[in-house]
Short mmCIF file of C-alpha atoms and ligand atoms in Angstrom, two decimals:
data_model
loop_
_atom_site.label_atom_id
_atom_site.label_comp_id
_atom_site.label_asym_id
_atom_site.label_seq_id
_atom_site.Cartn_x
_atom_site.Cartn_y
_atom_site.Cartn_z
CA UNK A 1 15.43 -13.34 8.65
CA UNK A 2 17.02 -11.83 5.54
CA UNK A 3 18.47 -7.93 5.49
CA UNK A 4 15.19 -7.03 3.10
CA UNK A 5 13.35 -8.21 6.76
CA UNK A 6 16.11 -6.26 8.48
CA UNK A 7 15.12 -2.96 6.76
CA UNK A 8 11.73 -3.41 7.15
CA UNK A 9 12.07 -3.66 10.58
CA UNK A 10 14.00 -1.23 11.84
CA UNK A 11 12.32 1.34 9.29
CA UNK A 12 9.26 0.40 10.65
CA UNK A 13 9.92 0.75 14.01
CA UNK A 14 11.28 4.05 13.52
CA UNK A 15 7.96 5.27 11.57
CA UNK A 16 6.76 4.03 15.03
CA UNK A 17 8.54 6.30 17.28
CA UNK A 18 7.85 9.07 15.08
CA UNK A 19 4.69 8.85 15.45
CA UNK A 20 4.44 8.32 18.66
CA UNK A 21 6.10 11.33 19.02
CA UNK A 22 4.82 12.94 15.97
CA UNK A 23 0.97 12.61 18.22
CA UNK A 24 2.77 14.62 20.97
CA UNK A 25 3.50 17.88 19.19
CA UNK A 26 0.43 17.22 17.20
CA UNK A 27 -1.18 17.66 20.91
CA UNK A 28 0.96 20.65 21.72
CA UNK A 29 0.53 22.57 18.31
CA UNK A 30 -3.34 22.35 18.52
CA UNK A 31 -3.22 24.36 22.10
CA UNK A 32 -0.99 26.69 20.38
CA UNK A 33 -2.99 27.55 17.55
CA UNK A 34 -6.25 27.23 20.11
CA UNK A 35 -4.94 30.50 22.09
CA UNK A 36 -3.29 32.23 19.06
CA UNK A 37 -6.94 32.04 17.48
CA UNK A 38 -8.21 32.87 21.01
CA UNK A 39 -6.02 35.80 21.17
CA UNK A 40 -6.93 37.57 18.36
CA UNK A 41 -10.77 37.03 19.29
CA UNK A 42 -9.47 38.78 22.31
CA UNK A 43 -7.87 42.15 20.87
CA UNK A 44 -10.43 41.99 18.20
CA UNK A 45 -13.59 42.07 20.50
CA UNK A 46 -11.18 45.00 22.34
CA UNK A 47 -11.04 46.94 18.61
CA UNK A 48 -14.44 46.30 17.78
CA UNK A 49 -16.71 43.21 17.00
CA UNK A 50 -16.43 43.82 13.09
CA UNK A 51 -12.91 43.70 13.25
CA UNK A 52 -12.77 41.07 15.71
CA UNK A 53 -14.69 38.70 13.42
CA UNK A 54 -12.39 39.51 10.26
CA UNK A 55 -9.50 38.57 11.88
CA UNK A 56 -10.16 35.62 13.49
CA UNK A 57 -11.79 34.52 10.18
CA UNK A 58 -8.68 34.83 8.33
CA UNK A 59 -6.25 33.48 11.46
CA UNK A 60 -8.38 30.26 11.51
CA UNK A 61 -8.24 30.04 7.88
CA UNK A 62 -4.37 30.46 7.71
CA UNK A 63 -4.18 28.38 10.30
CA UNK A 64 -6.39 25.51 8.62
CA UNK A 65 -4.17 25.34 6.34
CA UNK A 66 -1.79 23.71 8.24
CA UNK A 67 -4.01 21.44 10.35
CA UNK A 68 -4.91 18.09 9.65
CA UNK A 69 -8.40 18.42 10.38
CA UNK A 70 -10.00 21.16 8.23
CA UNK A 71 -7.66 21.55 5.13
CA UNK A 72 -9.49 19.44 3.23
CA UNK A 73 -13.11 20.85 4.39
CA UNK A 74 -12.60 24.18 1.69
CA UNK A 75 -12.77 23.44 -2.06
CA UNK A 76 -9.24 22.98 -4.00
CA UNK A 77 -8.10 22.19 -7.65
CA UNK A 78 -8.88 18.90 -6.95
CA UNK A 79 -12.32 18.47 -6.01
CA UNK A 80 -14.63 16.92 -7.74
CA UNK A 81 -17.87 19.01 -9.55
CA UNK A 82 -21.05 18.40 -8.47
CA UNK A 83 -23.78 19.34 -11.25
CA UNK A 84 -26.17 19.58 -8.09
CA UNK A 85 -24.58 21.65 -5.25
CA UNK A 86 -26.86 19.74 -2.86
CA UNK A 87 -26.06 16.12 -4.40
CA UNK A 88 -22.79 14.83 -3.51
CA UNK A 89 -23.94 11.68 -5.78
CA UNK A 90 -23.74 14.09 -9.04
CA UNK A 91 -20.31 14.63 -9.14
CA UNK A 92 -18.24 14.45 -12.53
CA UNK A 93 -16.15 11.69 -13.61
CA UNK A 94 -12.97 12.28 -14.05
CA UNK A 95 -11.63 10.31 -17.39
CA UNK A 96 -8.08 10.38 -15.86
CA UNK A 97 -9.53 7.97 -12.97
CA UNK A 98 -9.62 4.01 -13.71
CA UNK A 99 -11.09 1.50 -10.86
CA UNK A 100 -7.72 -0.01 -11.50
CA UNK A 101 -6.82 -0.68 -7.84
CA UNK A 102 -7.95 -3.77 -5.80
CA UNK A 103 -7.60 -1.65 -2.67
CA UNK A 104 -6.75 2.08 -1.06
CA UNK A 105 -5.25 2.84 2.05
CA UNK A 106 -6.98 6.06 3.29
CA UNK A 107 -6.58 8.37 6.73
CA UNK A 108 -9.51 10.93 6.45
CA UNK A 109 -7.67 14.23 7.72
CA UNK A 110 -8.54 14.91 11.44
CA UNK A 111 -9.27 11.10 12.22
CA UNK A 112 -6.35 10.55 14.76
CA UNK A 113 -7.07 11.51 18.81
CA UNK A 114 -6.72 13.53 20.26
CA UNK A 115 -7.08 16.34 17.19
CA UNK A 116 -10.38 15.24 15.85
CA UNK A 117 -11.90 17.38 13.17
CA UNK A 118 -13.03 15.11 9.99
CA UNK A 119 -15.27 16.90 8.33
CA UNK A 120 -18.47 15.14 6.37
CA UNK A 121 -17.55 17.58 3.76
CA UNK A 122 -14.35 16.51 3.24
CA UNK A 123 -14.51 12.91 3.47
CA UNK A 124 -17.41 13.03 0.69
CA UNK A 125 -14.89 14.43 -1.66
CA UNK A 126 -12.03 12.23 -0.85
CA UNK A 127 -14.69 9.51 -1.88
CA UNK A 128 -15.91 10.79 -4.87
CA UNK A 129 -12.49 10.56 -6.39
CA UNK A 130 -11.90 7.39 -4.67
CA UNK A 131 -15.29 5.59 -5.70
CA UNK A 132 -13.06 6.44 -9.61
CA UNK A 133 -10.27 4.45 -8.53
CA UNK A 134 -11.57 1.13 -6.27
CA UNK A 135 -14.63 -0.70 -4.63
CA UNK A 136 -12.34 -0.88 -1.43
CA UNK A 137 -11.08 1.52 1.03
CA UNK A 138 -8.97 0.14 4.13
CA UNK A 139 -9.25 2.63 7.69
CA UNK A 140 -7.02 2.42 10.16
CA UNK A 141 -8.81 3.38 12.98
CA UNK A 142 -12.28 4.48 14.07
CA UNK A 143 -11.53 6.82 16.40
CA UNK A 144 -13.20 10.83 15.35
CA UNK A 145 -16.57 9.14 14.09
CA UNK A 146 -14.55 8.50 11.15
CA UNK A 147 -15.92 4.53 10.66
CA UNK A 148 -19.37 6.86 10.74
CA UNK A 149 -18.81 9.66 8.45
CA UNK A 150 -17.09 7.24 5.06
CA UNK A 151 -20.30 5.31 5.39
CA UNK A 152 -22.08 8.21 5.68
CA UNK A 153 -20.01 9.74 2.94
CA UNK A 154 -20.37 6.48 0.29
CA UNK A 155 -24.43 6.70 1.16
CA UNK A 156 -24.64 10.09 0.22
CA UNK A 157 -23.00 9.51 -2.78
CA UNK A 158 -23.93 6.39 -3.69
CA UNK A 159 -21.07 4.92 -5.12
CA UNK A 160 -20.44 1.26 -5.00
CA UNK A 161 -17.55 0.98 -2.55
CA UNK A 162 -16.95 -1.47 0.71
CA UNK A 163 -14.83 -0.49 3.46
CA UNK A 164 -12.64 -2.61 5.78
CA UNK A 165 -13.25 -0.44 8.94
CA UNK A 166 -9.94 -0.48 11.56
CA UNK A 167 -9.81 -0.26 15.08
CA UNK A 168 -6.71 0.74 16.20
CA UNK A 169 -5.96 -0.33 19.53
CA UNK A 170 -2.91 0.54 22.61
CA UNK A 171 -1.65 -2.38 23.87
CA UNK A 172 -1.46 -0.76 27.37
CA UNK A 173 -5.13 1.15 27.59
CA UNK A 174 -8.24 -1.43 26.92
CA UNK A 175 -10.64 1.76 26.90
CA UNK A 176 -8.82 2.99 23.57
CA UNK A 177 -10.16 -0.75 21.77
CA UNK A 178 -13.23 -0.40 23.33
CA UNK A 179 -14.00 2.98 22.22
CA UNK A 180 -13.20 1.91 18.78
CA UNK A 181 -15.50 -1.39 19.18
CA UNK A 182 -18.53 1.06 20.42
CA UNK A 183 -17.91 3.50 17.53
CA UNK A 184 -17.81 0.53 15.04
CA UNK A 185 -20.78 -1.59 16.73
CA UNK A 186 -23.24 2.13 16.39
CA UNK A 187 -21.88 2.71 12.46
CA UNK A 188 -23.12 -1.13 12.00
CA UNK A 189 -26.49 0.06 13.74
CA UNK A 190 -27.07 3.13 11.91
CA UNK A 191 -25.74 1.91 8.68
CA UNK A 192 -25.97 -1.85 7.97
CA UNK A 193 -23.10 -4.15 6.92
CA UNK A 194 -24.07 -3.80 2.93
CA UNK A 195 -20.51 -1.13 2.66
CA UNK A 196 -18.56 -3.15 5.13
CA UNK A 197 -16.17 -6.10 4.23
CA UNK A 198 -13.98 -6.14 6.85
CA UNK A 199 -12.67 -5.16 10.87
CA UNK A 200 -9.27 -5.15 11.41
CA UNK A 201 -8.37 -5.55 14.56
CA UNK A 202 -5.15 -4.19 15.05
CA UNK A 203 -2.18 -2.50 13.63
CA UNK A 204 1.62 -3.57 13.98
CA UNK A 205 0.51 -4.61 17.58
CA UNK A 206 3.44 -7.71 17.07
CA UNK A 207 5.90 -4.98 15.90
CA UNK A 208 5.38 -2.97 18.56
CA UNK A 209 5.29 -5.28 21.48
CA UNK A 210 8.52 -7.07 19.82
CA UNK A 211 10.23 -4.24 18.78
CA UNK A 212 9.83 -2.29 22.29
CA UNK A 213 11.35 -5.71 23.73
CA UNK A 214 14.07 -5.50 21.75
CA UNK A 215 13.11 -8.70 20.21
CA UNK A 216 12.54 -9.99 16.89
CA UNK A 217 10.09 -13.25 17.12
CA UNK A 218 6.79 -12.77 16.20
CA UNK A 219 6.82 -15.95 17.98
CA UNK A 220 8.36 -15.48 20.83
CA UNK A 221 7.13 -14.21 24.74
CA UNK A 222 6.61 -10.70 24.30
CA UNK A 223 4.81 -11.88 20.78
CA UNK A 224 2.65 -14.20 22.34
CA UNK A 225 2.08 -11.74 25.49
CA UNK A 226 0.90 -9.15 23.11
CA UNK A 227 -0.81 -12.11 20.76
CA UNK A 228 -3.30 -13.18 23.60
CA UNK A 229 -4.45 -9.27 23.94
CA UNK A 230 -4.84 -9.21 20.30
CA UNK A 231 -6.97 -12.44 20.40
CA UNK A 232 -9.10 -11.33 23.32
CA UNK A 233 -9.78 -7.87 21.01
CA UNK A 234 -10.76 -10.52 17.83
CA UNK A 235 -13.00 -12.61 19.94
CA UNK A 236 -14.65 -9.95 21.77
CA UNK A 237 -15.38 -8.30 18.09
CA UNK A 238 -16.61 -11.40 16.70
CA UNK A 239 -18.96 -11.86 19.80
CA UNK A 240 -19.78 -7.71 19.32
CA UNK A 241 -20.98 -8.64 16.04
CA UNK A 242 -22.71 -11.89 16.97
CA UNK A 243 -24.76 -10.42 19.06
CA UNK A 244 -25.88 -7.56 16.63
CA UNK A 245 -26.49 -10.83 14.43
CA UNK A 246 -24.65 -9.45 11.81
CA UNK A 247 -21.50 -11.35 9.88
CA UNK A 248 -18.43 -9.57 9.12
CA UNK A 249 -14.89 -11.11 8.90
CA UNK A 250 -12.67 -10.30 11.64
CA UNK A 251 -9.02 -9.42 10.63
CA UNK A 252 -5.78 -8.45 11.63
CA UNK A 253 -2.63 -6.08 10.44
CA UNK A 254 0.83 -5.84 10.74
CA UNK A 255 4.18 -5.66 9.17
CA UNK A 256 4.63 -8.70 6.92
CA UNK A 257 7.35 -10.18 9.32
CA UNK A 258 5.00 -9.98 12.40
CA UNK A 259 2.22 -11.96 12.22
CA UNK A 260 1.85 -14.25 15.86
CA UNK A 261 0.78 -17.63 15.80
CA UNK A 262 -1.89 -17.16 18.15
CA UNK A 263 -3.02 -14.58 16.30
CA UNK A 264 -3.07 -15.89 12.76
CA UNK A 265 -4.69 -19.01 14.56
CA UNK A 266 -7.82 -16.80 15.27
CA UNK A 267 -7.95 -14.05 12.81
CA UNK A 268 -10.61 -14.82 9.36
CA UNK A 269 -7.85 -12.24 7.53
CA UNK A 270 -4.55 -10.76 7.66
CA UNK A 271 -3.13 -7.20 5.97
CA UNK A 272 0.35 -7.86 6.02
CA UNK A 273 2.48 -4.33 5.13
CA UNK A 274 4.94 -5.13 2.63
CA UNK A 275 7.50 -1.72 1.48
CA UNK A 276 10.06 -2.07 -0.88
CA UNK A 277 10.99 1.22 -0.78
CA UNK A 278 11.24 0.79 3.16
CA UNK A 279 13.10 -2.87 2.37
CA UNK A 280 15.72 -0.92 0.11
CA UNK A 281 14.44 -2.51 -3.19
CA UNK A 282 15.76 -0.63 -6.36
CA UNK A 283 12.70 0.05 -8.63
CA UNK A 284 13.27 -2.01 -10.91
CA UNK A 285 13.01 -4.89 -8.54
CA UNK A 286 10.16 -3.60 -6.25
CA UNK A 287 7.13 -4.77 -7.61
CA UNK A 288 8.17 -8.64 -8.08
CA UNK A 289 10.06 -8.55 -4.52
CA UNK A 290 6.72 -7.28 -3.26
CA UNK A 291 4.97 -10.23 -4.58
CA UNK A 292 7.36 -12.80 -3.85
CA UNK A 293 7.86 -11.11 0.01
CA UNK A 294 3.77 -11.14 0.40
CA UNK A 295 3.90 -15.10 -1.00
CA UNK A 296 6.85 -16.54 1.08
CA UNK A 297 6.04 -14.49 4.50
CA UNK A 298 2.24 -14.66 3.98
CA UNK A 299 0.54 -16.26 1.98
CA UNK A 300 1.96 -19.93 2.19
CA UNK A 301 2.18 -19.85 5.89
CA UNK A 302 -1.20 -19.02 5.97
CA UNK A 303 -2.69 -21.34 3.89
CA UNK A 304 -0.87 -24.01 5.93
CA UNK A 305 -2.45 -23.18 9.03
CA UNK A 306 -6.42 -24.78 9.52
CA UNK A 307 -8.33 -22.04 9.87
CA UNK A 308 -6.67 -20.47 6.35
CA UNK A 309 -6.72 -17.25 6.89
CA UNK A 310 -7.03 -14.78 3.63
CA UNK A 311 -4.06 -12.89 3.29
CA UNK A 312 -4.18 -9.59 1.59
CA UNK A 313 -1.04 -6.67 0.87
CA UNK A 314 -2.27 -4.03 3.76
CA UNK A 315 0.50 -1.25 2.40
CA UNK A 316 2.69 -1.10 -0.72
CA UNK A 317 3.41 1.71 -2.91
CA UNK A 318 6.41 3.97 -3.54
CA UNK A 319 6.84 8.17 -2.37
CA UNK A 320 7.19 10.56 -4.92
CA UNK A 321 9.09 13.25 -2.75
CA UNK A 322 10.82 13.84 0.29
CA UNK A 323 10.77 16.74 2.89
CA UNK A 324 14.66 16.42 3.29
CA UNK A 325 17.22 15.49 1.14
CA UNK A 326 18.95 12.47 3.34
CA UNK A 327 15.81 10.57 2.35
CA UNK A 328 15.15 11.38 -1.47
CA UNK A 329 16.85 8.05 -1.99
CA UNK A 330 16.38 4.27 -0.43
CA UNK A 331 19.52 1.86 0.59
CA UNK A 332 18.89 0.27 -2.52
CA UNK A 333 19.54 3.51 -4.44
CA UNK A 334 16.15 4.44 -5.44
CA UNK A 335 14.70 7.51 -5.79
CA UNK A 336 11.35 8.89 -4.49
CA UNK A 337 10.07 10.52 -7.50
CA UNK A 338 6.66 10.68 -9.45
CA UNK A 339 8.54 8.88 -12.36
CA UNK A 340 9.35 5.58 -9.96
CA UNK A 341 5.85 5.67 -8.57
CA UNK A 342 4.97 5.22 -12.27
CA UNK A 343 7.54 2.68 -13.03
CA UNK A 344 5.65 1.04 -9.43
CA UNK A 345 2.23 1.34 -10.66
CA UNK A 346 2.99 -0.26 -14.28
CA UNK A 347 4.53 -3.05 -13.16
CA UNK A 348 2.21 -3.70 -10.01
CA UNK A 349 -1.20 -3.23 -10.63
CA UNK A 350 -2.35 -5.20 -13.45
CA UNK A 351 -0.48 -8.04 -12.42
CA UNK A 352 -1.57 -8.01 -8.98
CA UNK A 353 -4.72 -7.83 -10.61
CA UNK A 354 -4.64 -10.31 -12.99
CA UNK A 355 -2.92 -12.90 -10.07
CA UNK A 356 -5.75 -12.40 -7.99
CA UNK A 357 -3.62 -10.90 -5.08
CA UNK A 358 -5.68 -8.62 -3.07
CA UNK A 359 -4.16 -5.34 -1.73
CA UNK A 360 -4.27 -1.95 -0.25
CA UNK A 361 -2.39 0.40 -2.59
CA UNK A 362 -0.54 3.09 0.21
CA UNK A 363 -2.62 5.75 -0.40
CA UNK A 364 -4.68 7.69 -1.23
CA UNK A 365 -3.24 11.33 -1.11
CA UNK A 366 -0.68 13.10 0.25
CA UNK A 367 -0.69 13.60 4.04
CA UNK A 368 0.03 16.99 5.01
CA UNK A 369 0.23 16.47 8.53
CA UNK A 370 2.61 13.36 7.95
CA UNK A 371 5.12 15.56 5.81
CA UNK A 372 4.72 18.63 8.75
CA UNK A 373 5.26 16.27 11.34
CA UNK A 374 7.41 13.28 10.27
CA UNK A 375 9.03 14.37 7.32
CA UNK A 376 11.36 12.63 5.25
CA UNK A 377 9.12 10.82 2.72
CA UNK A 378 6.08 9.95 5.28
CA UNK A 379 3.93 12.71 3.64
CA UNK A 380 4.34 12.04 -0.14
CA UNK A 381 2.69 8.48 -0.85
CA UNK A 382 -0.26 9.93 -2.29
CA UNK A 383 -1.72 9.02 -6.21
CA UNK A 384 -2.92 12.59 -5.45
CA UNK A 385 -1.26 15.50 -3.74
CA UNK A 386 -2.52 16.92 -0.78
CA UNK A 387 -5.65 19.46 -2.88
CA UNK A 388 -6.57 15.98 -4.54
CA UNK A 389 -5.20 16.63 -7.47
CA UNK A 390 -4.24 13.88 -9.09
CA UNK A 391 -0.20 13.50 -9.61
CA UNK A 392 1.48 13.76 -13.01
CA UNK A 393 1.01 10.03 -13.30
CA UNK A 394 -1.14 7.66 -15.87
CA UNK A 395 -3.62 5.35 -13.87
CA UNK A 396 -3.33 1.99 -15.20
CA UNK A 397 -6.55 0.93 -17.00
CA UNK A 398 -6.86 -2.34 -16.09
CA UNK A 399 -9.81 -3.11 -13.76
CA UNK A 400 -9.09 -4.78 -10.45
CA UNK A 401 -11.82 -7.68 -9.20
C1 NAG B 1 -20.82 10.91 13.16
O1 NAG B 1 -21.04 11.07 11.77
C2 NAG B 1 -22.38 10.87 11.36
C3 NAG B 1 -22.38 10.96 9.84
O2 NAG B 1 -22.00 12.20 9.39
C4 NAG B 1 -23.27 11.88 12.03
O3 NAG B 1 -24.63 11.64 11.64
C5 NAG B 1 -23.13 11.80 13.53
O4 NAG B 1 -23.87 12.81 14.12
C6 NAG B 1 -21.66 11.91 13.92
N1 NAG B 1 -21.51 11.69 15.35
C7 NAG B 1 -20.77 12.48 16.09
C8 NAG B 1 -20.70 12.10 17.54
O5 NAG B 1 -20.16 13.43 15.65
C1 NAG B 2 5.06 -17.58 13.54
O1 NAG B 2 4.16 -18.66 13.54
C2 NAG B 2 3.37 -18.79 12.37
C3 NAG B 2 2.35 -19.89 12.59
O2 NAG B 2 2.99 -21.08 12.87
C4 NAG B 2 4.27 -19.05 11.18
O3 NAG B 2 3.51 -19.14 10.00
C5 NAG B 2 5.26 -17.91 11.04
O4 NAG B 2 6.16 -18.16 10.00
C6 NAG B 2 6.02 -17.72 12.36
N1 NAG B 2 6.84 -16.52 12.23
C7 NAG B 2 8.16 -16.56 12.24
C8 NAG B 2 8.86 -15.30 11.99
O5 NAG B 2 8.78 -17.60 12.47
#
């Protein structure tokens, strides 16, 4: 395992602590803001109803502001016009947008239990602008009715974009797959598979399990221990959608290091995460060490194996800021900054493109609730900043397959 693999690693597992932890004040801010809101209902019913109603409109609309799960749902700089107020599908084009991307990572805001909130409103703008950049999204997860509300969100629009829907599983609570599986198995039902390309089943699931037993085989017993849940999640989503008589591929994600045997063995397709900002890869260097990284660790072992699995890039992309200073800059000595993601998406894209290498590009916009919570450069991956507007950057014009 080389020191790139090293760095990926341990970064990696640290982003997994954090947000571990990062879910637990998450938890605990919500009830805070829940009886500060519910306060000043309090004292203003006391003052007088009209008064009452004033301020708690403008404490929940402070508040919103920094919440994950309504920011979005007012309109901002960067939202898309809509000639008809009641058609989401007649919004403006926006000639700075190219569908230059294979892929996009996207998190609707409010998606992540236990502080649901996505909003229908919200999402529909995040895929307006998206529909301008790719035909794919990647979820993570389908937990909030999220799986639900993008495909409710593309049909509203009508744009021409597929999804590869996510369900995000615990390794040590079943009910939190099979909640995903129900939500998933009920957007099929209501929606059809026309939008969907893909279910991943799992994310960093290996890394976790391995990491947490201070191992570093993929392949090893706590990677195989962890591999045989994963593969009883695939099968029982494969025999989900068997019985609705429907055909999806079934996939799976994790860091590029981490994929199990057993896993690889059952999965139709594989998002592998592969960072070089997180691997310490000067600029310069980052876009062919991400190719060469996603073709040694992925894409031959892959094809070796019977089954074949398709491999595509699940994350790759490069911050623009960072919430503290320690982190502006990589081990490799490279900077987050607008200009590098620039440098990233000129000499990424159009190659990928053109190489037929199929990827995610990490993401979408800016995560507020990632910079509040994890800080460091976790909130600043975004094309777009957090009001959607898009960041001082030139989309490459190339058009992805
Ligand atoms: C989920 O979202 C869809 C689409 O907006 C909506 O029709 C449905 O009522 C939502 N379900 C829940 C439980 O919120
Ligand atoms: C784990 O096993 C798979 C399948 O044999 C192989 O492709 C992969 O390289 C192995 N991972 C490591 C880190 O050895």
């Amino acid at each position: 395992m080389s020191n790139e693999n090293d760095a990926l690693y341990q970064n990696t597992s640290m982003q997994q602590t954090l947000e571990k932890s990062a879910a637990r004040s998450r938890r605990a801010k919500w009830i805070a803001l829940g009886s500060v809101v519910g306060l000043v209902v309090i004292i203003g019913l006391a003052v007088g109803l009209g008064v009452g109603l004033t301020r708690n409109k403008s404490s929940s609309s402070s508040s919103s502001s920094s919440s994950s799960g309504s920011s979005s749902g007012g309109s901002s700089s960067g939202d898309p016009v809509q000639t008809d107020p009641n058609d989401p599908s007649s919004f403006e084009k926006d000639p700075n947008l190219h569908k230059a991307f294979y892929g996009l990572a996207y998190t609707p805001d409010g998606a992540i239990m236990p502080d649901c909130g996505a909003e229908l409103s919200a999402v529909i703008k995040d895929i307006q602008i998206m529909s301008q950049l790719t035909n794919r999204v990647r979820l993570y997860g389908s937990d909030c009715n999220q799986s639900a509300l993008v495909l409710e969100a593309i049909k509203q629009t009508k744009v021409d974009v597929k999804l590869f829907l996510g369900n995000y599983p615990d390794i040590t609570d079943d009910s939190v797959y099979t909640r995903q599986r129900d939500a998933i198995k009920e957007a099929i039902q209501t929606y059809g598979t026309d939008h969907i390309e893909g279910i991943t089943v799992g994310n960093e699931v290996i890394l976790n399990a391995v990491t947490d037993a201070n191992t570093e085989d993929p392949n090893g017993s706590a990677g195989n221990a962890a591999g045989e849940k994963l593969v009883a999640w695939i099968k029982d989503t494969k025999s989900m959608l068997s019985d609705l008589g429907v055909d999806i591929p079934v996939g799976n994600s994790d860091a590029a290091y981490y994929f199990n045997k057993l896993v690889m063995a059952e999965m139709d397709y594989g998002l592998a995460n592969d960072h070089p900002w997180f691997a310490g890869v000067s600029i310069d260097e980052a876009a062919e060490w991400t190719f060469t990284s996603f073709d040694e660790e992925n894409v031959q072992p892959a094809a070796a194996l019977p089954n074949k699995p398709k491999m595509y890039i699940a994350e790759t992309g490069w911050p623009t800021t960072s919430a503290d200073k320690d982190s502006l800059t990589n081990s490799g000595g490279a900077d987050a900054s607008v200009a590098n993601l620039q440098t990233f998406l000129d000499t990424f894209v159009c190659k990928a493109n053109k190489d037929g290498v199929g990827y995610f590009f990490f993401e979408f916009k800016d995560e507020e609730w990632k910079r509040i919570k994890y800080g460091g450069v976790e909130g600043a991956w975004g094309l777009t900043n957090e009001d959607r507007t898009l960041k001082d950057i030139k989309i490459p014009t190339c058009t992805a397959p």
